[in-house]
């Protein structure tokens, strides 16, 4: 495996300008960052319409550049799930009302759970829906309803101003571009040790019913969790307890004491 | 299904989710939305871990046939991510509630007094007006027969 350092990155074959311009992912990142910039809370007129159209264009460009999964059914299901996840994510960071944000986040979580199911992680898919969408999002909604003034507050309609917005979008685009670039190398590198015959053998190995039941059965989650990772489970349980106590302590400490409140009322 | 393509796709979706969360965290000023964005970033990381787990569990194992791990390593990590995210959400909500109680607003810019002395203050300019489109609330279709209003009830409970 190649060392992942800056000199190694620089020594790698950097793409020429012509290659970059003919790459759909590059234009997708460009259009997508523009779409997010327009969609974020600001003063642009018809921002939602323009941004939505640009986001659809970017999604199409991106999808045209991703490797295909081989089977049209697989491909359609994957695109549906990924589209729901990413679209709900964009809507979440762009909606003015925090309540809508939380509900879009729940939809995005549902898409993520679908992707977990799709990748053979059934337990995690269910856990994501139950723990995240069922508990965490409801907690968020409680807090929003406890503390939300009527209407959209000014700080939700305007964000930090143009400078942080522009530069966070630019940073995000750079990050996606770097990831895509590295993954392009990974795609080339992964094909080297895996010959076509090995790939076919591995897939027939996977689809054999005995092997699938033997190794990939979900019951192995419990065996691994309470076997190899037993100490981690204990530590996670302790962490949950400490977090619970800490949350209660913080919430109680923020409240003025009863004696102070009585004193203020008497005054 | 082509396992390498699957890994590639999952890494891309995970990276995009992470980046969306990062943009939201940097741009939005509502503290609750900022915490929602951190959760979105955690989801991105979880997706790439699941993708890596599947790839190393199914493909690499049959090629090397020495490591008997299966796809469970990534899934274990994601289970712990969910546990830590639950802790984080609990503490964050308690903190946000306390900050709200002290300031009366969820605005993160309210706490800019904590900045360095040399930095200039952030001042809001040109807040856009509330659009009429955003103020439209959904209407429920009436169902059943409207009950007759008892005038005595109306006197006692004027709000119902």
PDB file of C-alpha atoms in Angstrom, chain A residues 37-38 40-47 96 157-159 165, chain B residues 125-129 131:
ATOM      1  CA  UNK A  37     -24.409  28.249  -1.921  1.00  0.00           C
ATOM      2  CA  UNK A  38     -27.618  29.521  -3.507  1.00  0.00           C
ATOM      3  CA  UNK A  40     -28.316  28.340   1.983  1.00  0.00           C
ATOM      4  CA  UNK A  41     -30.207  31.088   3.825  1.00  0.00           C
ATOM      5  CA  UNK A  42     -29.452  34.356   2.036  1.00  0.00           C
ATOM      6  CA  UNK A  43     -31.008  37.144   0.014  1.00  0.00           C
ATOM      7  CA  UNK A  44     -30.920  35.576  -3.444  1.00  0.00           C
ATOM      8  CA  UNK A  45     -34.320  35.825  -5.143  1.00  0.00           C
ATOM      9  CA  UNK A  46     -35.846  32.546  -6.335  1.00  0.00           C
ATOM     10  CA  UNK A  47     -32.937  30.905  -4.496  1.00  0.00           C
ATOM     11  CA  UNK A  96     -34.955  28.142   7.503  1.00  0.00           C
ATOM     12  CA  UNK A 157     -32.976  33.726   7.859  1.00  0.00           C
ATOM     13  CA  UNK A 158     -29.443  35.063   7.523  1.00  0.00           C
ATOM     14  CA  UNK A 159     -26.346  33.008   8.125  1.00  0.00           C
ATOM     15  CA  UNK A 165     -20.594  30.691   3.648  1.00  0.00           C
TER      16      UNK A 165
ATOM     17  CA  UNK B 125     -26.594  43.455   8.089  1.00  0.00           C
ATOM     18  CA  UNK B 126     -29.617  43.347   5.822  1.00  0.00           C
ATOM     19  CA  UNK B 127     -31.592  40.551   7.411  1.00  0.00           C
ATOM     20  CA  UNK B 128     -33.986  39.363   4.690  1.00  0.00           C
ATOM     21  CA  UNK B 129     -37.676  39.840   5.426  1.00  0.00           C
ATOM     22  CA  UNK B 131     -41.323  35.658   3.134  1.00  0.00           C
TER      23      UNK B 131
END
